[in-house]
Every structure is written in C-alpha cells, then in structure tokens.
Amino acid sequence: MARSRDSIFVCFFSFCFLVLGVIAIGSSLLINFSGGPVCQKSLCIPLLVSGIILSIVSLLGFMCSYCKSNFLLSLYLFAVFLLAVWFVAFASFVVIVTNDGAAEAVSKLGFKEYRLGDYKNWLQRNFVSDKKWKEIRSCMIDAHQVCKNLDRNNVVDQTAKDFYKRNDLSPVQSGCCIPPVACGFQYQNTTFWIPRTSASAAKDNDCSAWSNHQQTLCYNCDSCKAGVIKNVKKQWRVLATINFCLAVFIAIFYSTGCCDIRNKNRRDHNKSLNQCLV
C-alpha cells in the first residue's frame, strides 16, 4: 500500500512537471515564430531551457514510479532539488539585472520617457546590441503595428498636448514613434514632426536621429532601444515571479518526498526489527 501511494505521489508531480515543461516549450516556439507585439524574443531561450529541464525531470519521475527503485527515487528527489535551485538562481539573476531603469515622467503630458543609459550594460549588450537591434528594428518596421496604432486616436487640428493625452503611450511607442520632448519639435500629426533648432536638440543624439520617414521615425534612437528594454524587463520580471512560485511548489514537493522516504525507511527498519524479535 505504501509503495502504491509513493508511486501515485511521484506520478502526480511528474505529470505536473511534464505539463509545465510542454507549456514552456510551446510558449518558446510560439514567441520564436511570432516575435511578439514588439518583435522581441527575449523569453525564448529561458522558456526553452526550463521546459526541457522540467520534461527530463518528469520522465525521470515516471521511470522511478515504474521501476519502484529506492535509488531512482533518491536520484529523482535530487534532480527536483537541482530544479528548485535553478528556478531560484534564475529568478534572483533576473531581479538583479532588471533592478535599474526608472522612467522619467514628462511633466503634465501623461507619459514617461526612457533612457538607454539607465539600464545595466548586460541588458544593452544582450538585447539591443547592433546586430540584435537590426533584427528587432526590421521586424517592428515590417509589422507596422507599433506606431500605426497611434493613428486610431488621431484628430484633425489637435495639438501635441492633445495627442499625448489621447494616446496611452507604451514604452516602445514613446521611444520609437515620437521624438523626445526635449527636442522641442512641432507636432503636425501622429508621425510627422517639424524639427526646431535648439540647444537641447543639438545635445540630444535622438533629435538628429529622428526622421519623418515612416520606415525610420525614431527606430534608430536610443530612446527606442530603452523602450524595448523596458518591455524586456517587464517580461522577465513576470517570468521571475513564476519561477519563484514554481520554486515554492517544488520545495513543498521535495519536503514531502523526503519525509515520505524517511517514514518508509523507519517502517522498513521497524519491520526488520520485529522479524528479528520474532
């Protein structure tokens, strides 16, 4: 009876690990082929690695349940322990590398601007380096989704202030679809601004990088890269939260499994002792 209960226990959690693994791998493939709303595939590798590890651990659990071996059960619990360590380590790493990057609220305009220099070099190097940025920029331009959505709220004869208030600008839209407020450009419509010569505009490289050409806009601006990193940061923070929850779930399972092994060994010891006494 005890062995049957142990097998059911291991099978149940192994099935949970397998389902989570399949979901993680499927999500990774979906993001890889779709690219997401801002053509960012930052979650592909973490999801794929986590999914493969979960699947391997689940298969080990099914083998353990089928073979009914104490050695395999101990090996399985050790693998579960390493799995928990992986989730905690990855989540902690995400929290550390995404700790910086506070947005700067634009006074009385209702949106925020993001600066590339506010983010850690690791994020810049791994997500918006020259080679990676060419791919992301091309994807955003080809998709025509990032800035085109702003046209829906466009009203004739509206001012720049009206434009800002009518549109709930996302980090990517504020960085890629409009010039920085400090440039002082004159608003004409959603994606057409008249440059003005000013001291602040001369100092800001993003002001010179702006173009009214619909295939350019501010896609070459550092503020656009900062907006993409902000989106990556948000995605990774969500993944870190999920990892912490999984680590807690695994810790409960691991503690239960260890207690079950200890109780089983105690029962076997008592059974052997009773046989000796008889």
Short mmCIF file of C-alpha atoms in Angstrom, two decimals:
data_model
loop_
_atom_site.label_atom_id
_atom_site.label_comp_id
_atom_site.label_asym_id
_atom_site.label_seq_id
_atom_site.Cartn_x
_atom_site.Cartn_y
_atom_site.Cartn_z
CA MET A 1 0.00 0.00 0.00
CA ALA A 2 2.81 2.41 0.93
CA ARG A 3 4.66 1.66 -2.30
CA SER A 4 1.48 2.25 -4.31
CA ARG A 5 0.93 5.57 -2.53
CA ASP A 6 4.53 6.61 -3.27
CA SER A 7 4.09 5.77 -6.96
CA ILE A 8 0.89 7.79 -7.20
CA PHE A 9 2.58 10.69 -5.44
CA VAL A 10 5.57 10.66 -7.81
CA CYS A 11 3.40 10.20 -10.89
CA PHE A 12 1.18 13.13 -9.98
CA PHE A 13 4.02 15.58 -9.55
CA SER A 14 5.87 14.20 -12.58
CA PHE A 15 2.74 14.78 -14.64
CA CYS A 16 2.59 18.37 -13.36
CA PHE A 17 6.24 18.88 -14.32
CA LEU A 18 5.59 17.41 -17.78
CA VAL A 19 2.60 19.70 -18.39
CA LEU A 20 4.61 22.75 -17.29
CA GLY A 21 7.51 21.64 -19.49
CA VAL A 22 5.30 21.25 -22.56
CA ILE A 23 3.70 24.67 -21.91
CA ALA A 24 7.15 26.29 -21.56
CA ILE A 25 8.50 24.69 -24.74
CA GLY A 26 5.31 25.53 -26.67
CA SER A 27 5.43 29.15 -25.48
CA SER A 28 9.08 29.40 -26.50
CA LEU A 29 8.32 28.14 -30.01
CA LEU A 30 5.30 30.44 -30.31
CA ILE A 31 7.32 33.52 -29.32
CA ASN A 32 10.16 32.49 -31.62
CA PHE A 33 7.91 32.30 -34.68
CA SER A 34 5.55 35.18 -33.86
CA GLY A 35 8.09 37.58 -32.33
CA GLY A 36 5.52 39.18 -30.01
CA PRO A 37 3.97 42.66 -30.28
CA VAL A 38 7.36 44.41 -30.36
CA CYS A 39 9.27 41.66 -32.17
CA GLN A 40 11.17 40.68 -29.06
CA LYS A 41 12.21 37.07 -28.45
CA SER A 42 13.96 37.54 -25.12
CA LEU A 43 11.97 34.80 -23.38
CA CYS A 44 12.64 32.08 -25.97
CA ILE A 45 15.83 30.61 -24.50
CA PRO A 46 14.83 30.79 -20.78
CA LEU A 47 11.46 29.16 -21.53
CA LEU A 48 13.03 26.51 -23.76
CA VAL A 49 15.72 25.59 -21.21
CA SER A 50 13.21 25.47 -18.34
CA GLY A 51 10.81 23.38 -20.43
CA ILE A 52 13.49 20.85 -21.36
CA ILE A 53 14.67 20.54 -17.74
CA LEU A 54 11.10 20.09 -16.47
CA SER A 55 10.43 17.42 -19.11
CA ILE A 56 13.61 15.50 -18.25
CA VAL A 57 12.80 15.56 -14.53
CA SER A 58 9.25 14.41 -15.21
CA LEU A 59 10.47 11.47 -17.32
CA LEU A 60 12.85 10.50 -14.52
CA GLY A 61 9.90 10.56 -12.15
CA PHE A 62 7.86 8.24 -14.37
CA MET A 63 10.82 5.84 -14.54
CA CYS A 64 11.11 5.97 -10.77
CA SER A 65 7.42 5.19 -10.36
CA TYR A 66 7.55 2.32 -12.85
CA CYS A 67 10.74 0.67 -11.61
CA LYS A 68 9.91 1.23 -7.91
CA SER A 69 13.56 1.66 -7.03
CA ASN A 70 14.74 3.48 -3.90
CA PHE A 71 17.88 4.54 -5.76
CA LEU A 72 15.87 6.10 -8.58
CA LEU A 73 13.60 7.78 -6.04
CA SER A 74 16.60 9.35 -4.32
CA LEU A 75 18.02 10.38 -7.71
CA TYR A 76 14.66 11.85 -8.66
CA LEU A 77 14.45 13.91 -5.48
CA PHE A 78 17.99 15.16 -6.05
CA ALA A 79 17.03 16.23 -9.57
CA VAL A 80 13.98 18.01 -8.14
CA PHE A 81 16.27 19.80 -5.68
CA LEU A 82 18.52 20.97 -8.53
CA LEU A 83 15.41 22.10 -10.41
CA ALA A 84 14.38 24.28 -7.47
CA VAL A 85 17.90 25.71 -7.27
CA TRP A 86 17.77 26.54 -11.00
CA PHE A 87 14.48 28.42 -10.66
CA VAL A 88 15.64 30.38 -7.62
CA ALA A 89 19.01 31.21 -9.19
CA PHE A 90 17.44 32.36 -12.47
CA ALA A 91 14.78 34.45 -10.71
CA SER A 92 17.42 36.07 -8.48
CA PHE A 93 19.58 36.85 -11.52
CA VAL A 94 16.62 38.46 -13.29
CA VAL A 95 15.84 40.64 -10.28
CA ILE A 96 19.47 41.81 -10.13
CA VAL A 97 19.92 42.67 -13.84
CA THR A 98 16.50 44.38 -14.14
CA ASN A 99 16.81 46.41 -10.96
CA ASP A 100 17.71 49.68 -12.71
CA GLY A 101 15.93 51.74 -15.33
CA ALA A 102 13.38 54.05 -13.73
CA ALA A 103 11.36 56.05 -16.25
CA GLU A 104 11.32 59.84 -16.33
CA ALA A 105 7.78 61.23 -16.22
CA VAL A 106 7.16 64.06 -18.67
CA SER A 107 5.55 66.93 -16.77
CA LYS A 108 1.80 67.38 -17.43
CA LEU A 109 1.84 65.21 -20.57
CA GLY A 110 0.79 61.92 -19.02
CA PHE A 111 3.52 59.58 -20.28
CA LYS A 112 7.09 58.57 -19.48
CA GLU A 113 10.36 58.66 -21.40
CA TYR A 114 13.10 56.06 -21.02
CA ARG A 115 16.87 56.49 -21.25
CA LEU A 116 19.14 53.73 -22.51
CA GLY A 117 21.93 54.68 -20.11
CA ASP A 118 19.68 53.94 -17.12
CA TYR A 119 19.80 50.20 -17.81
CA LYS A 120 22.60 47.79 -16.98
CA ASN A 121 25.20 47.03 -19.65
CA TRP A 122 24.21 43.35 -19.62
CA LEU A 123 20.71 44.19 -20.83
CA GLN A 124 22.04 46.53 -23.51
CA ARG A 125 24.64 44.03 -24.70
CA ASN A 126 22.27 41.05 -24.87
CA PHE A 127 19.09 42.65 -26.21
CA VAL A 128 19.84 45.84 -28.16
CA SER A 129 23.39 45.38 -29.43
CA ASP A 130 23.96 46.46 -33.03
CA LYS A 131 23.38 43.01 -34.53
CA LYS A 132 20.30 42.22 -32.45
CA TRP A 133 18.87 45.72 -32.90
CA LYS A 134 18.93 45.45 -36.70
CA GLU A 135 16.73 42.37 -36.47
CA ILE A 136 14.33 43.91 -33.93
CA ARG A 137 14.09 47.19 -35.86
CA SER A 138 13.41 45.43 -39.16
CA CYS A 139 10.72 43.31 -37.52
CA MET A 140 8.97 46.34 -35.99
CA ILE A 141 9.06 48.24 -39.28
CA ASP A 142 7.73 45.27 -41.27
CA ALA A 143 4.99 44.56 -38.72
CA HIS A 144 3.55 48.12 -38.93
CA GLN A 145 1.93 47.59 -35.53
CA VAL A 146 3.95 49.62 -33.06
CA CYS A 147 3.30 53.14 -34.37
CA LYS A 148 0.29 52.52 -36.61
CA ASN A 149 -1.97 52.05 -33.56
CA LEU A 150 -1.48 55.72 -32.71
CA ASP A 151 -3.40 56.74 -35.84
CA ARG A 152 -6.64 55.45 -34.38
CA ASN A 153 -6.86 58.32 -31.91
CA ASN A 154 -5.65 60.96 -34.35
CA VAL A 155 -7.95 64.01 -34.55
CA VAL A 156 -7.76 66.87 -37.04
CA ASP A 157 -6.27 70.12 -35.69
CA GLN A 158 -5.23 68.58 -32.38
CA THR A 159 -2.17 69.90 -30.58
CA ALA A 160 0.80 67.93 -29.30
CA LYS A 161 -0.65 68.09 -25.79
CA ASP A 162 -3.97 66.69 -27.08
CA PHE A 163 -2.07 63.93 -28.86
CA TYR A 164 -0.25 62.91 -25.67
CA LYS A 165 -3.47 62.89 -23.67
CA ARG A 166 -5.45 60.90 -26.24
CA ASN A 167 -2.84 58.15 -26.52
CA ASP A 168 -1.72 55.92 -23.68
CA LEU A 169 1.82 55.58 -24.96
CA SER A 170 3.61 52.32 -24.23
CA PRO A 171 7.38 52.39 -23.52
CA VAL A 172 8.09 51.26 -27.09
CA GLN A 173 5.72 53.82 -28.62
CA SER A 174 7.11 56.71 -26.57
CA GLY A 175 10.65 55.75 -27.59
CA CYS A 176 10.18 54.69 -31.21
CA CYS A 177 7.19 56.60 -32.60
CA ILE A 178 7.71 60.18 -31.41
CA PRO A 179 10.77 62.38 -30.91
CA PRO A 180 11.88 63.15 -27.33
CA VAL A 181 10.00 66.06 -25.79
CA ALA A 182 13.35 67.79 -25.10
CA CYS A 183 13.87 68.18 -28.87
CA GLY A 184 11.04 70.70 -28.97
CA PHE A 185 9.76 69.52 -32.36
CA GLN A 186 6.50 70.99 -33.64
CA TYR A 187 3.64 68.48 -33.84
CA GLN A 188 1.84 68.11 -37.18
CA ASN A 189 0.24 64.69 -36.92
CA THR A 190 0.85 61.31 -35.33
CA THR A 191 4.16 60.58 -37.04
CA PHE A 192 5.13 63.91 -38.59
CA TRP A 193 7.02 66.50 -36.55
CA ILE A 194 8.79 69.66 -37.72
CA PRO A 195 12.35 69.90 -36.32
CA ARG A 196 13.40 73.05 -34.50
CA THR A 197 16.91 74.21 -33.78
CA SER A 198 17.57 74.46 -30.05
CA ALA A 199 20.41 73.94 -27.59
CA SER A 200 18.77 70.85 -26.07
CA ALA A 201 18.10 69.35 -29.51
CA ALA A 202 21.73 69.83 -30.52
CA LYS A 203 22.93 67.91 -27.45
CA ASP A 204 20.50 65.01 -27.85
CA ASN A 205 21.55 62.45 -30.47
CA ASP A 206 17.97 61.18 -30.66
CA CYS A 207 16.86 64.55 -32.02
CA SER A 208 19.15 64.18 -35.03
CA ALA A 209 18.22 60.50 -35.40
CA TRP A 210 14.52 61.31 -35.81
CA SER A 211 13.05 61.19 -39.31
CA ASN A 212 9.51 61.75 -40.58
CA HIS A 213 10.02 58.86 -42.97
CA GLN A 214 7.60 56.15 -41.86
CA GLN A 215 10.27 53.47 -42.16
CA THR A 216 12.64 55.40 -39.89
CA LEU A 217 10.85 57.60 -37.31
CA CYS A 218 12.86 57.10 -34.11
CA TYR A 219 13.78 53.45 -34.67
CA ASN A 220 17.44 54.47 -34.65
CA CYS A 221 17.09 56.37 -31.37
CA ASP A 222 18.49 55.23 -28.04
CA SER A 223 15.09 56.00 -26.54
CA CYS A 224 13.59 53.32 -28.79
CA LYS A 225 16.13 50.79 -27.54
CA ALA A 226 15.33 51.86 -23.98
CA GLY A 227 11.62 51.27 -24.63
CA VAL A 228 12.32 47.77 -25.91
CA ILE A 229 14.50 47.01 -22.86
CA LYS A 230 11.70 48.26 -20.63
CA ASN A 231 9.39 45.76 -22.29
CA VAL A 232 12.01 43.01 -21.86
CA LYS A 233 12.38 43.96 -18.21
CA LYS A 234 8.64 43.64 -17.68
CA GLN A 235 8.53 40.22 -19.37
CA TRP A 236 11.48 38.91 -17.40
CA ARG A 237 10.05 40.18 -14.10
CA VAL A 238 6.86 38.20 -14.80
CA LEU A 239 8.96 35.12 -15.59
CA ALA A 240 10.96 35.62 -12.37
CA THR A 241 7.73 35.72 -10.36
CA ILE A 242 6.57 32.49 -11.99
CA ASN A 243 9.94 30.90 -11.23
CA PHE A 244 9.72 31.86 -7.56
CA CYS A 245 6.23 30.33 -7.37
CA LEU A 246 7.47 27.14 -9.03
CA ALA A 247 10.40 27.01 -6.60
CA VAL A 248 7.98 27.18 -3.66
CA PHE A 249 5.83 24.47 -5.25
CA ILE A 250 8.88 22.27 -5.78
CA ALA A 251 10.14 22.92 -2.25
CA ILE A 252 6.83 21.67 -0.83
CA PHE A 253 7.01 18.59 -3.03
CA TYR A 254 10.65 17.98 -2.13
CA SER A 255 9.97 18.26 1.60
CA THR A 256 7.02 15.91 1.30
CA GLY A 257 9.07 13.41 -0.68
CA CYS A 258 11.95 13.46 1.80
CA CYS A 259 9.57 12.96 4.71
CA ASP A 260 7.96 10.08 2.86
CA ILE A 261 11.35 8.42 2.31
CA ARG A 262 12.29 8.89 5.95
CA ASN A 263 8.98 7.40 7.11
CA LYS A 264 9.36 4.49 4.71
CA ASN A 265 12.87 3.73 5.97
CA ARG A 266 11.57 3.89 9.52
CA ARG A 267 8.76 1.46 8.69
CA ASP A 268 11.21 -0.92 6.98
CA HIS A 269 13.53 -0.71 9.97
CA ASN A 270 10.71 -1.44 12.42
CA LYS A 271 9.52 -4.31 10.26
CA SER A 272 13.00 -5.85 10.18
CA LEU A 273 13.36 -5.36 13.92
CA ASN A 274 10.04 -7.10 14.59
CA GLN A 275 11.06 -10.02 12.40
CA CYS A 276 14.30 -10.37 14.35
CA LEU A 277 12.45 -10.33 17.65
CA VAL A 278 10.08 -13.00 16.42
#
